[in-house]
XYZ file of C-alpha atoms in Angstrom:
383
model
C -15.985 0.446 15.530
C -13.883 -0.686 12.538
C -12.420 2.798 12.128
C -11.837 3.544 15.817
C -8.282 4.653 16.535
C -7.370 1.615 18.628
C -8.843 -0.810 16.093
C -6.956 0.881 13.264
C -3.692 0.588 15.208
C -4.339 -3.007 16.292
C -7.171 -4.742 14.397
C -5.814 -8.229 15.022
C -7.796 -9.264 18.142
C -10.971 -8.277 16.280
C -9.847 -10.170 13.176
C -9.106 -13.247 15.273
C -12.607 -13.221 16.733
C -14.382 -12.702 13.406
C -12.285 -15.349 11.603
C -13.787 -17.914 13.981
C -17.270 -16.545 14.722
C -18.272 -14.455 11.675
C -15.929 -15.116 8.725
C -18.332 -13.237 6.422
C -19.511 -10.023 8.063
C -21.511 -7.009 6.862
C -19.808 -3.713 7.837
C -22.104 -0.727 7.458
C -19.304 1.849 7.792
C -17.580 0.285 4.774
C -20.789 -0.619 2.935
C -19.160 -3.997 2.354
C -19.101 -7.683 3.161
C -15.805 -8.394 4.932
C -13.958 -11.687 4.417
C -11.542 -12.763 7.150
C -10.320 -16.269 6.320
C -7.370 -17.074 4.071
C -9.137 -19.321 1.552
C -12.053 -16.898 1.139
C -9.743 -13.915 0.675
C -7.594 -15.832 -1.799
C -10.669 -16.874 -3.791
C -11.965 -13.293 -3.983
C -8.597 -12.145 -5.290
C -8.196 -14.924 -7.853
C -11.725 -15.672 -9.073
C -12.382 -12.850 -11.531
C -15.475 -14.662 -12.821
C -17.190 -14.287 -9.442
C -15.595 -11.084 -8.139
C -15.238 -7.963 -10.278
C -12.757 -5.101 -9.852
C -14.904 -2.728 -11.912
C -15.205 0.470 -9.808
C -15.507 -1.314 -6.430
C -15.176 1.995 -4.577
C -18.374 3.137 -6.311
C -17.030 6.558 -7.235
C -18.764 8.697 -9.907
C -18.220 7.468 -13.484
C -16.203 10.569 -14.385
C -13.701 10.097 -11.515
C -10.133 9.502 -12.692
C -9.924 6.234 -10.745
C -12.538 4.598 -12.976
C -9.974 4.767 -15.799
C -7.294 3.163 -13.622
C -6.313 -0.422 -14.391
C -6.749 -1.514 -10.759
C -10.460 -0.744 -10.996
C -11.105 -2.503 -14.278
C -11.628 -6.076 -15.417
C -10.149 -7.800 -18.416
C -9.795 -7.111 -21.293
C -9.291 -3.405 -20.387
C -7.245 -4.326 -17.344
C -4.928 -6.607 -19.345
C -4.457 -3.930 -22.010
C -3.498 -1.239 -19.487
C -1.347 -3.550 -17.398
C 0.641 -4.573 -20.464
C 1.224 -0.883 -21.149
C 2.418 -0.202 -17.576
C 4.357 -3.434 -16.989
C 7.699 -2.240 -18.476
C 7.851 0.428 -15.766
C 8.347 -2.247 -13.090
C 10.494 -4.893 -14.692
C 13.325 -6.155 -12.439
C 15.858 -4.418 -14.691
C 14.059 -1.053 -14.567
C 13.574 -1.239 -10.809
C 17.194 -2.289 -10.191
C 18.344 0.879 -11.955
C 16.820 2.859 -9.067
C 18.901 1.181 -6.366
C 21.726 3.708 -6.228
C 19.334 6.670 -6.238
C 17.280 5.153 -3.397
C 20.478 4.720 -1.359
C 21.401 8.366 -1.971
C 17.964 9.585 -0.878
C 18.122 7.399 2.245
C 21.498 8.826 3.227
C 20.287 12.363 2.666
C 17.177 11.912 4.820
C 19.005 10.015 7.556
C 21.599 12.786 7.826
C 18.775 15.282 8.298
C 17.199 13.009 10.948
C 20.408 13.092 12.982
C 19.874 16.836 13.492
C 16.330 16.446 14.850
C 17.265 15.437 18.364
C 16.241 12.293 20.194
C 12.514 12.244 19.446
C 10.497 13.060 16.321
C 7.824 11.860 13.910
C 9.322 9.166 11.671
C 6.662 9.650 8.973
C 7.522 13.295 8.484
C 11.258 12.752 8.757
C 11.825 9.590 6.718
C 9.114 7.061 5.858
C 6.894 9.639 4.161
C 9.470 11.632 2.137
C 11.519 8.665 0.873
C 8.805 6.851 -1.137
C 7.302 10.153 -2.262
C 10.639 11.296 -3.673
C 11.345 7.952 -5.330
C 7.988 7.730 -7.097
C 8.004 11.436 -7.974
C 11.439 11.135 -9.608
C 10.358 7.945 -11.360
C 7.405 9.812 -12.896
C 9.372 12.965 -13.711
C 7.616 15.094 -11.088
C 9.590 18.000 -9.563
C 10.951 17.015 -6.181
C 9.658 20.270 -4.749
C 6.133 18.875 -5.040
C 6.572 15.720 -2.990
C 5.026 17.268 0.146
C 1.969 18.070 -1.946
C 1.573 14.381 -2.742
C 1.840 13.412 0.907
C -0.884 15.896 1.817
C -3.214 14.747 -0.956
C -2.556 11.078 -0.219
C -3.723 11.615 3.363
C -7.138 12.531 1.934
C -7.251 10.017 -0.922
C -7.022 7.132 1.557
C -10.572 7.962 2.701
C -11.934 6.440 -0.522
C -14.195 3.593 0.589
C -15.038 5.219 3.928
C -18.705 6.032 4.282
C -19.227 9.744 4.968
C -15.791 10.761 3.675
C -16.174 9.960 -0.019
C -16.508 13.607 -1.026
C -13.252 14.543 0.694
C -11.469 11.602 -0.944
C -12.888 12.324 -4.394
C -11.837 15.972 -4.148
C -8.289 14.882 -3.330
C -8.345 12.362 -6.186
C -9.378 15.086 -8.620
C -6.614 17.364 -7.330
C -4.016 14.671 -7.897
C -5.333 13.889 -11.383
C -5.458 17.568 -12.343
C -1.858 18.054 -11.242
C -0.667 15.093 -13.282
C -2.733 16.185 -16.302
C -0.900 19.530 -16.276
C 2.455 17.736 -16.048
C 1.560 15.500 -19.005
C 0.315 18.463 -21.069
C 3.489 20.451 -20.367
C 5.767 17.585 -21.384
C 3.725 17.042 -24.533
C 3.741 20.774 -25.370
C 7.463 21.282 -24.887
C 8.594 17.895 -26.119
C 10.966 17.789 -23.145
C 10.859 14.029 -22.656
C 13.367 12.403 -20.341
C 14.036 8.981 -18.831
C 11.015 9.104 -16.530
C 7.830 7.019 -16.802
C 5.633 9.932 -17.870
C 7.921 10.512 -20.833
C 7.822 6.784 -21.598
C 4.025 6.862 -21.534
C 3.956 9.786 -23.969
C 6.445 8.120 -26.292
C 4.342 4.941 -26.286
C 1.196 6.897 -26.997
C 2.914 8.755 -29.830
C 4.000 5.417 -31.302
C 0.384 4.279 -31.458
C -0.098 2.441 -28.143
C -3.761 1.677 -27.474
C -4.708 3.910 -24.544
C -6.545 7.198 -24.186
C -5.438 10.488 -22.630
C -7.809 9.815 -19.736
C -6.213 6.416 -19.123
C -2.754 7.963 -19.313
C -3.681 10.641 -16.777
C -5.109 7.957 -14.457
C -1.812 6.052 -14.516
C 0.277 8.747 -12.806
C -1.971 9.315 -9.775
C -2.287 5.559 -9.311
C 1.481 5.196 -9.075
C 1.901 8.340 -6.990
C -0.678 7.246 -4.435
C -0.063 3.504 -4.340
C 3.716 3.825 -4.574
C 3.789 6.318 -1.742
C 1.288 4.864 0.740
C 2.345 1.228 0.396
C 6.058 1.785 0.973
C 5.590 4.431 3.657
C 3.559 2.043 5.749
C 5.686 -1.007 5.039
C 8.517 0.984 6.633
C 6.329 2.271 9.476
C 5.043 -1.211 10.226
C 8.562 -2.655 10.205
C 9.599 -0.182 12.896
C 6.459 -1.017 14.878
C 7.075 -4.774 14.621
C 10.699 -4.442 15.720
C 9.731 -2.173 18.616
C 7.060 -4.634 19.766
C 9.445 -7.590 19.446
C 12.865 -6.745 20.955
C 14.241 -10.199 20.123
C 13.478 -9.584 16.438
C 15.190 -6.202 16.606
C 18.257 -7.848 18.160
C 18.134 -10.490 15.414
C 18.297 -7.747 12.780
C 21.022 -5.731 14.514
C 23.201 -8.838 14.726
C 23.170 -8.995 10.916
C 21.559 -6.229 8.860
C 21.644 -8.590 5.890
C 18.646 -10.281 7.509
C 16.409 -7.357 6.597
C 14.795 -9.068 3.554
C 13.878 -12.085 5.718
C 12.386 -9.853 8.416
C 10.420 -7.856 5.850
C 8.630 -11.044 4.754
C 7.369 -11.533 8.290
C 6.379 -7.861 8.511
C 4.389 -8.312 5.303
C 2.607 -11.240 6.909
C 2.022 -9.678 10.327
C 1.475 -6.011 9.456
C 1.072 -5.541 5.723
C 0.554 -1.900 4.663
C -2.767 -2.578 2.892
C -5.815 -4.258 4.393
C -6.995 -5.649 1.058
C -8.550 -4.556 -2.231
C -12.352 -4.473 -2.595
C -14.330 -6.320 -5.242
C -17.935 -6.413 -6.479
C -19.865 -9.704 -6.472
C -20.797 -10.563 -10.068
C -23.511 -12.983 -8.932
C -25.090 -14.220 -5.724
C -22.372 -16.002 -3.730
C -22.824 -18.365 -0.768
C -20.079 -18.326 1.846
C -20.302 -19.912 5.303
C -24.095 -19.808 5.253
C -24.239 -16.157 4.177
C -25.630 -15.022 0.817
C -23.710 -12.156 -0.757
C -26.033 -10.635 -3.348
C -24.840 -9.750 -6.833
C -23.692 -6.126 -6.953
C -22.595 -6.047 -3.302
C -19.159 -4.810 -2.391
C -16.853 -7.446 -0.924
C -13.688 -6.604 1.003
C -11.238 -9.525 1.213
C -9.026 -8.679 4.177
C -5.561 -9.982 3.397
C -4.387 -8.411 6.653
C -6.586 -10.923 8.488
C -5.923 -13.812 6.095
C -2.176 -13.621 6.738
C -2.848 -14.547 10.376
C -5.232 -17.424 9.699
C -4.133 -20.391 11.870
C -5.496 -22.751 9.193
C -2.522 -21.685 7.052
C 0.171 -20.276 9.368
C 1.482 -21.878 12.566
C 1.417 -19.695 15.666
C 0.178 -16.805 13.480
C -0.046 -14.104 16.142
C 3.646 -14.428 16.948
C 6.250 -12.381 15.034
C 9.007 -14.842 14.078
C 11.771 -12.956 12.242
C 13.166 -16.011 10.438
C 9.783 -17.615 9.694
C 10.153 -17.000 5.924
C 6.390 -17.305 5.336
C 5.064 -18.632 2.048
C 1.865 -17.735 0.218
C 1.185 -14.442 1.984
C -1.480 -12.328 0.302
C -0.097 -8.875 1.068
C 0.485 -7.898 -2.572
C -2.650 -9.598 -3.843
C -3.183 -12.543 -6.152
C -4.548 -13.198 -9.589
C -4.700 -10.700 -12.424
C -4.504 -7.735 -10.042
C -1.352 -8.787 -8.180
C 0.445 -5.565 -7.261
C 2.480 -4.264 -10.175
C 4.667 -2.107 -7.922
C 5.682 -4.955 -5.591
C 9.321 -5.070 -6.844
C 9.761 -1.347 -6.174
C 8.212 -1.489 -2.685
C 10.428 -4.439 -1.776
C 13.565 -2.748 -3.121
C 12.924 0.471 -1.211
C 12.300 -1.412 2.030
C 15.338 -3.683 1.598
C 17.511 -0.587 1.244
C 15.806 1.660 3.790
C 15.474 -0.713 6.752
C 19.195 -1.637 7.061
C 20.178 1.978 6.415
C 17.815 3.188 9.139
C 19.051 0.752 11.791
C 22.697 1.072 10.796
C 22.471 4.810 11.483
C 20.120 4.567 14.481
C 20.441 1.130 16.149
C 18.467 2.319 19.193
C 15.470 3.406 17.104
C 12.163 2.584 18.828
C 8.560 3.705 18.792
C 8.141 6.361 21.495
C 5.966 4.825 24.257
C 5.094 8.252 25.665
C 3.520 9.661 22.490
C 0.615 8.114 20.632
C 0.863 7.066 17.009
C -1.823 8.463 14.695
C -3.276 5.741 12.478
C -4.206 6.208 8.840
C -8.018 6.657 9.058
C -8.836 4.445 6.099
C -10.254 0.986 5.430
C -7.647 0.599 2.658
C -4.424 1.228 4.603
C -2.928 -0.295 7.734
C -0.392 2.268 8.827
C 0.294 5.616 10.459
C 0.007 9.272 9.584
C 2.306 10.002 12.521
C 4.722 7.606 14.202
C 6.645 9.160 17.105
C 10.027 7.524 17.652
C 13.130 7.861 19.773
C 16.684 7.281 18.598
């Protein structure tokens, strides 16, 4: 049921019911305890003593993701995060602004030639983040379609019955990046990209292994692509579902950052990040045994009426505080500044060029078939 097409596209009625009747629920298809309420989700994100991030997807020990900082606890997590942090400082991210604007203009000009109806993911929301993150990592632009294809399979990680497919895609992504790293190291052709920065840091004695370095690229390629793609998709969906909000934006495109905050509350691109219970945990009369996987659903928490007034309503100037869309605690999303920058540039550019843009009511959207992502593989639109 949790991965049915209609539930994936609109999980919120189900979330509303479980928040009240079963705030801690075992989901066999996800092999996980699901948490629906804000305070429980927040605790799972922040309380690293009770909830571990050590390989919560339960992939084989030799999988590249086990070397990724998002699936490790401190002190390894802190060591790797400190190594990656300079890549996403406000100054470094701000340097990308002009290039993001150029890529937006290029893609929007191509969209104008597609006629009145097309798939927004293929035309704009998929290519833009893929190109930005690929350029940031020093990956040839010609390969960005490859990353989109692989990402569509990687998102199955955490889905029972599809782990093999996801792990194969993860290996493919890691192998590609390993070749890129080896080629840069062999030729010494280091540029201003992050991969070159990683190699320079390693050469200067930074404390991380080749395996950890190779895990860093796929993490950014996947997370940087999927998160921003679906933040953009979900913005278009929210504005199509709420004509008054769309009119509010069109009256002043400078309101885009405000509207994006409400999109992040109502339709964040990620459902939440899984954890492993370090010990037996009692929640709402349910015992979660040590070693069990726990999935704190921030997508549900952001609509908890205990925290947000009238939470099912999209209010474009709500300016919500304390949303959990980018996580909390030591694992708060490192790429948040980049995702926000891309969206703040892309949304006004999209509606400036195509003010009549709407989701096509005559063609069905195809949801991302993953417990990790709330978004679309295909989003038919009309302009």
